[in-house]
Amino acid sequence: MDRPTALVPVRHLSLGGHGPEDVVSDARGRVLTGVADGRILRVDGLDDPCAARVEEVARIDGRPLGLELLPDGDLLVCDAEGALLRVGLAGGRTDVLADSVAGERLRFCSNVVALPDGTVYFTVSSRAHPLHDWMGDLVEHTGTGRLLRLAPGDTEPEVLLDGLQFANGLAVSADATFLIVAETGARRLTRYHLTGPAAGRAQPLVENLPGFPDNLWRGAPDGPVWVALAGPRVPPLDLLHRAGPAVRHHAARLALRAPYRPSGTIGVLAVDDTGRTVHHLTRRRSGFRMVTSVCAARGRLVLGSLWEPGIAVCATPGAG
């Protein structure tokens, strides 16, 4: 992997809410995000961060995580507390698209993408640990994450992949022939083939990432996939993952009792559909921690975080 370059912060923007876990941008350069109290917020004016405006456009009863804007202006929302939702930003109407799979209630919905034909794909990070115990799943290495498919008009998702290590971000390839799934616990990006002779099969796209991949975002189809790195690699955790299930389970219980503070090192990657790294941006001793999402808007990179009370606006690669 090429030597990383500096991630240059421009401004931190408080949102009046905690934990904007995912950030996505619309065609007008506005950024949408969801915070812990259930509000969906829209941020406008990021070309001049000092004058940016934050407005509430919807609210859900749960905890919003991954977001996906639809062509008609509605928003798909992964509710960490048990459902995939469709939210109308014009009037705030919320419809439940799916809340169970194979008779089991959904829990820890994480990220979502939609294809032009109306098919929706989304991830479940863990079936063993809820959102507030996410650290327990990374330590225990449960491998209970899933990739699900919801066909147009259906209410029951289909399980496409099981046994994923904390399934997280999703993106679609430029030619829509495969999905890219971030497996946070394995520090890898996985390719799931949608068409062709390999349809229905998965294989690694990028392995041994320098950190834990979280949400993925792709703007233009011919642009790269941006990968948020929620934290740098932790070598002792790599060793622990080679231990037996009982050891990992005990370690997870201990980890959940310990106070957690994210690393001061943050980073984002941009990769192409072959898995080649286009950009690797990082910053040590950052005042903005635990980057869980990244998107581009108004010529800037925008970072979201499960930890922070706002977003960060950063220079794009090559900008001062």
Coordinates of C-alpha atoms in Angstrom, one line a residue:
M1 CA 0.0 0.0 0.0
D2 CA 1.3 3.5 -0.9
R3 CA 2.5 5.8 1.8
P4 CA -0.5 7.7 3.2
T5 CA -0.8 11.5 2.8
A6 CA -2.1 14.0 5.3
L7 CA -5.8 14.4 6.0
V8 CA -6.2 18.2 6.3
P9 CA -9.1 19.4 8.5
V10 CA -10.9 22.5 7.5
R11 CA -13.5 22.8 10.2
H12 CA -15.5 20.8 12.8
L13 CA -19.2 21.5 12.6
S14 CA -21.4 20.8 15.6
L15 CA -24.8 19.4 14.8
G16 CA -26.6 19.7 18.2
G17 CA -26.8 16.0 18.3
H18 CA -24.5 13.0 19.1
G19 CA -23.0 10.5 16.8
P20 CA -23.6 11.3 13.1
E21 CA -22.6 7.7 12.2
D22 CA -23.2 7.9 8.4
V23 CA -22.9 10.9 6.0
V24 CA -24.2 11.0 2.4
S25 CA -24.4 13.9 0.0
D26 CA -27.1 14.8 -2.5
A27 CA -26.9 16.3 -6.0
R28 CA -26.9 19.9 -4.5
G29 CA -24.0 19.2 -2.3
R30 CA -26.0 19.0 0.9
V31 CA -25.1 16.3 3.5
L32 CA -27.6 14.1 5.3
T33 CA -26.8 12.3 8.5
G34 CA -28.6 10.7 11.5
V35 CA -27.9 11.3 15.1
A36 CA -28.5 9.2 18.3
D37 CA -31.8 10.8 19.3
G38 CA -33.4 9.6 16.0
R39 CA -33.2 12.9 14.0
I40 CA -32.3 13.0 10.4
L41 CA -30.4 16.2 9.7
R42 CA -29.5 18.0 6.5
V43 CA -26.4 20.3 6.4
D44 CA -26.3 22.9 3.7
G45 CA -23.6 25.5 2.7
L46 CA -20.5 23.4 3.2
D47 CA -18.6 25.4 0.6
D48 CA -18.4 28.0 3.4
P49 CA -18.4 25.9 6.6
C50 CA -18.6 29.0 8.8
A51 CA -22.0 29.7 7.4
A52 CA -23.3 26.1 7.1
R53 CA -26.9 25.5 8.1
V54 CA -28.3 22.5 9.9
E55 CA -32.0 21.5 9.7
E56 CA -34.0 18.6 10.9
V57 CA -35.8 16.9 8.0
A58 CA -37.2 13.8 9.6
R59 CA -37.1 11.7 12.8
I60 CA -37.4 8.0 13.5
D61 CA -38.1 6.2 16.8
G62 CA -34.9 4.2 16.7
R63 CA -31.2 4.9 16.1
P64 CA -30.3 5.8 12.5
L65 CA -27.1 4.3 11.1
G66 CA -26.5 3.7 7.3
L67 CA -28.3 6.0 4.8
E68 CA -29.1 5.8 1.1
L69 CA -30.7 8.5 -1.0
L70 CA -33.2 7.3 -3.5
P71 CA -33.8 8.9 -6.9
D72 CA -37.3 10.2 -5.8
G73 CA -35.8 12.0 -2.9
D74 CA -36.7 9.5 -0.2
L75 CA -34.1 8.1 2.2
L76 CA -33.4 4.5 3.2
V77 CA -32.4 4.3 6.8
C78 CA -30.9 1.4 8.7
D79 CA -32.3 1.5 12.2
A80 CA -29.9 -0.1 14.6
E81 CA -32.8 -1.2 16.8
G82 CA -34.3 -3.5 14.3
A83 CA -35.6 -2.4 10.9
L84 CA -34.9 -1.1 7.5
L85 CA -36.9 2.1 6.9
R86 CA -37.9 4.3 4.0
V87 CA -38.3 7.9 5.1
G88 CA -39.9 10.7 3.1
L89 CA -37.8 13.8 3.5
A90 CA -40.6 16.0 2.2
G91 CA -43.2 15.1 4.8
G92 CA -41.4 12.9 7.3
R93 CA -43.4 9.8 6.6
T94 CA -41.7 6.6 7.7
D95 CA -42.4 3.1 6.3
V96 CA -41.0 -0.1 7.6
L97 CA -39.6 -2.1 4.6
A98 CA -38.3 -5.0 6.7
D99 CA -38.1 -5.9 10.4
S100 CA -37.4 -9.6 10.3
V101 CA -35.7 -12.3 8.3
A102 CA -36.4 -16.1 8.5
G103 CA -38.7 -15.5 11.5
E104 CA -35.9 -13.7 13.4
R105 CA -36.2 -10.0 14.3
L106 CA -33.6 -7.8 12.6
R107 CA -31.1 -6.3 14.9
F108 CA -28.1 -4.1 14.2
C109 CA -29.0 -3.1 10.6
S110 CA -25.9 -1.2 9.5
N111 CA -25.6 0.0 5.9
V112 CA -27.7 -0.1 2.7
V113 CA -27.6 0.5 -1.1
A114 CA -30.3 0.5 -3.7
L115 CA -30.1 -0.6 -7.4
P116 CA -32.0 1.2 -10.2
D117 CA -34.4 -1.7 -10.5
G118 CA -35.5 -1.1 -6.9
T119 CA -33.6 -4.0 -5.3
V120 CA -32.2 -3.1 -1.9
Y121 CA -29.2 -4.7 -0.3
F122 CA -28.3 -4.1 3.3
T123 CA -26.0 -5.5 6.1
V124 CA -26.6 -6.7 9.6
S125 CA -23.4 -6.2 11.6
S126 CA -24.0 -8.8 14.3
R127 CA -26.6 -11.2 15.5
A128 CA -24.8 -11.6 18.9
H129 CA -24.2 -8.0 20.0
P130 CA -26.3 -4.8 19.7
L131 CA -24.9 -1.5 18.7
H132 CA -24.0 -0.4 22.2
D133 CA -21.9 -3.6 22.5
W134 CA -20.1 -3.2 19.2
M135 CA -16.7 -3.6 20.8
G136 CA -17.8 -6.9 22.2
D137 CA -18.4 -8.3 18.7
L138 CA -15.1 -7.0 17.3
V139 CA -13.2 -8.7 20.2
E140 CA -15.2 -11.9 20.2
H141 CA -15.0 -12.1 16.5
T142 CA -18.4 -13.8 16.3
G143 CA -18.8 -13.9 12.5
T144 CA -22.5 -13.4 12.7
G145 CA -22.8 -10.6 10.2
R146 CA -25.0 -10.9 7.2
L147 CA -25.7 -9.5 3.7
L148 CA -29.4 -9.3 2.9
R149 CA -31.4 -8.7 -0.3
L150 CA -34.9 -7.2 -0.4
A151 CA -36.6 -7.5 -3.8
P152 CA -39.0 -4.8 -5.0
G153 CA -42.4 -5.3 -3.3
D154 CA -41.2 -7.9 -0.8
T155 CA -41.2 -7.5 3.0
E156 CA -39.1 -10.5 3.8
P157 CA -35.4 -10.2 3.0
E158 CA -33.2 -13.0 1.6
V159 CA -29.9 -13.9 3.3
L160 CA -27.2 -13.8 0.6
L161 CA -24.1 -14.1 2.9
D162 CA -23.8 -15.3 6.5
G163 CA -20.8 -15.6 8.8
L164 CA -19.4 -12.2 8.0
Q165 CA -17.1 -10.5 10.5
F166 CA -19.1 -7.4 11.5
A167 CA -20.7 -6.7 8.1
N168 CA -20.8 -2.9 7.7
G169 CA -20.5 -0.6 4.7
L170 CA -21.9 -1.3 1.2
A171 CA -21.1 0.0 -2.2
V172 CA -22.0 -1.0 -5.8
S173 CA -19.4 -1.5 -8.5
A174 CA -19.4 1.0 -11.4
D175 CA -20.9 -1.6 -13.7
A176 CA -23.4 -2.9 -11.1
T177 CA -22.1 -6.4 -11.4
F178 CA -21.0 -6.8 -7.8
L179 CA -21.3 -5.4 -4.3
I180 CA -18.5 -4.3 -2.0
V181 CA -19.0 -5.2 1.6
A182 CA -16.9 -3.9 4.4
E183 CA -16.1 -6.5 7.0
T184 CA -14.9 -4.4 9.9
G185 CA -13.8 -7.3 12.2
A186 CA -11.7 -8.9 9.4
R187 CA -10.2 -5.6 8.1
R188 CA -11.2 -6.4 4.6
L189 CA -13.5 -5.5 1.7
T190 CA -15.4 -8.4 0.2
R191 CA -16.7 -8.6 -3.3
Y192 CA -20.2 -10.3 -3.8
H193 CA -21.0 -11.1 -7.4
L194 CA -24.4 -10.1 -8.6
T195 CA -24.1 -11.3 -12.2
G196 CA -22.0 -13.5 -14.5
P197 CA -20.6 -17.0 -13.9
A198 CA -19.6 -16.1 -10.3
A199 CA -23.1 -14.7 -9.3
G200 CA -23.9 -15.5 -5.7
R201 CA -20.3 -16.1 -4.7
A202 CA -18.0 -13.9 -2.6
Q203 CA -14.3 -13.3 -2.5
P204 CA -11.9 -10.9 -0.9
L205 CA -11.4 -7.6 -2.8
V206 CA -8.9 -5.9 -0.4
E207 CA -7.4 -7.6 2.6
N208 CA -5.2 -6.5 5.5
L209 CA -6.5 -2.9 5.5
P210 CA -4.6 -0.5 7.7
G211 CA -7.6 0.0 9.9
F212 CA -11.2 -1.1 10.6
P213 CA -13.4 -0.3 7.6
D214 CA -16.8 1.1 8.4
N215 CA -19.2 2.8 6.0
L216 CA -18.5 3.0 2.3
W217 CA -19.6 5.7 -0.1
R218 CA -19.5 6.2 -3.9
G219 CA -20.5 9.4 -5.6
A220 CA -20.2 9.2 -9.4
P221 CA -20.3 5.7 -10.8
D222 CA -16.9 6.3 -12.3
G223 CA -15.4 7.6 -9.1
P224 CA -13.7 5.6 -6.3
V225 CA -15.3 4.0 -3.3
W226 CA -14.5 6.0 -0.2
V227 CA -13.8 3.8 2.9
A228 CA -14.0 5.2 6.4
L229 CA -11.4 3.7 8.8
A230 CA -13.0 3.7 12.3
G231 CA -9.6 3.1 13.9
P232 CA -6.1 1.9 13.1
R233 CA -5.1 -1.7 13.2
V234 CA -4.6 -3.3 16.7
P235 CA -2.0 -6.1 16.5
P236 CA -3.0 -7.7 19.8
L237 CA -6.5 -8.0 18.5
D238 CA -5.2 -9.9 15.5
L239 CA -3.6 -12.4 17.8
L240 CA -6.7 -12.7 19.9
H241 CA -8.8 -13.6 16.9
R242 CA -6.6 -16.7 16.5
A243 CA -7.6 -18.0 19.9
G244 CA -10.5 -20.3 20.6
P245 CA -14.2 -19.1 21.0
A246 CA -14.1 -19.4 24.8
V247 CA -11.1 -17.2 25.1
R248 CA -12.5 -14.6 22.8
H249 CA -15.9 -14.6 24.6
H250 CA -14.2 -14.0 27.9
A251 CA -12.0 -11.2 26.4
A252 CA -15.2 -9.6 25.0
R253 CA -16.8 -9.6 28.4
L254 CA -13.8 -7.8 29.8
A255 CA -13.6 -5.3 27.0
L256 CA -17.2 -4.3 27.5
R257 CA -16.4 -3.4 31.1
A258 CA -13.4 -1.3 30.3
P259 CA -13.8 2.4 29.4
Y260 CA -13.4 3.1 25.7
R261 CA -11.7 6.1 24.1
P262 CA -11.0 6.1 20.4
S263 CA -7.6 6.4 19.0
G264 CA -6.4 9.8 18.0
T265 CA -5.3 8.5 14.6
I266 CA -7.9 8.7 11.9
G267 CA -8.0 7.7 8.3
V268 CA -9.9 7.2 5.1
L269 CA -9.2 5.3 1.9
A270 CA -10.4 5.5 -1.7
V271 CA -10.3 2.3 -3.7
D272 CA -11.3 1.4 -7.3
D273 CA -13.2 -1.6 -8.4
T274 CA -10.1 -3.7 -8.7
G275 CA -9.2 -3.0 -5.1
R276 CA -6.4 -0.6 -5.9
T277 CA -5.9 2.2 -3.4
V278 CA -6.4 5.5 -5.1
H279 CA -6.0 7.7 -1.9
H280 CA -5.0 6.9 1.6
L281 CA -5.4 9.9 3.9
T282 CA -4.6 9.8 7.6
R283 CA -4.0 12.2 10.5
R284 CA -2.4 11.5 13.9
R285 CA -3.4 13.3 17.1
S286 CA -6.7 14.3 15.5
G287 CA -9.2 16.2 17.5
F288 CA -12.0 14.4 15.6
R289 CA -12.1 10.7 16.5
M290 CA -13.5 7.4 15.2
V291 CA -14.4 8.2 11.6
T292 CA -17.3 5.9 10.7
S293 CA -18.2 7.5 7.3
V294 CA -16.9 9.7 4.6
C295 CA -18.5 11.4 1.5
A296 CA -17.6 14.2 -0.8
A297 CA -19.6 17.4 -1.0
R298 CA -18.9 20.9 -2.4
G299 CA -15.3 20.0 -3.2
R300 CA -14.6 18.8 0.4
L301 CA -14.5 15.5 2.2
V302 CA -17.1 15.2 5.0
L303 CA -16.5 12.8 7.9
G304 CA -19.1 11.3 10.2
S305 CA -18.4 9.7 13.6
L306 CA -20.3 7.5 16.0
W307 CA -18.3 9.2 18.8
E308 CA -18.4 12.9 18.0
P309 CA -21.2 15.5 18.4
G310 CA -20.7 16.8 14.8
I311 CA -19.0 16.3 11.5
A312 CA -15.6 17.2 10.1
V313 CA -15.0 19.0 6.9
C314 CA -11.7 18.3 5.2
A315 CA -9.7 19.2 2.1
T316 CA -9.9 16.9 -0.8
P317 CA -6.7 15.2 -1.9
G318 CA -4.3 17.6 -3.5
A319 CA -6.1 20.7 -2.0
G320 CA -4.4 22.9 0.5

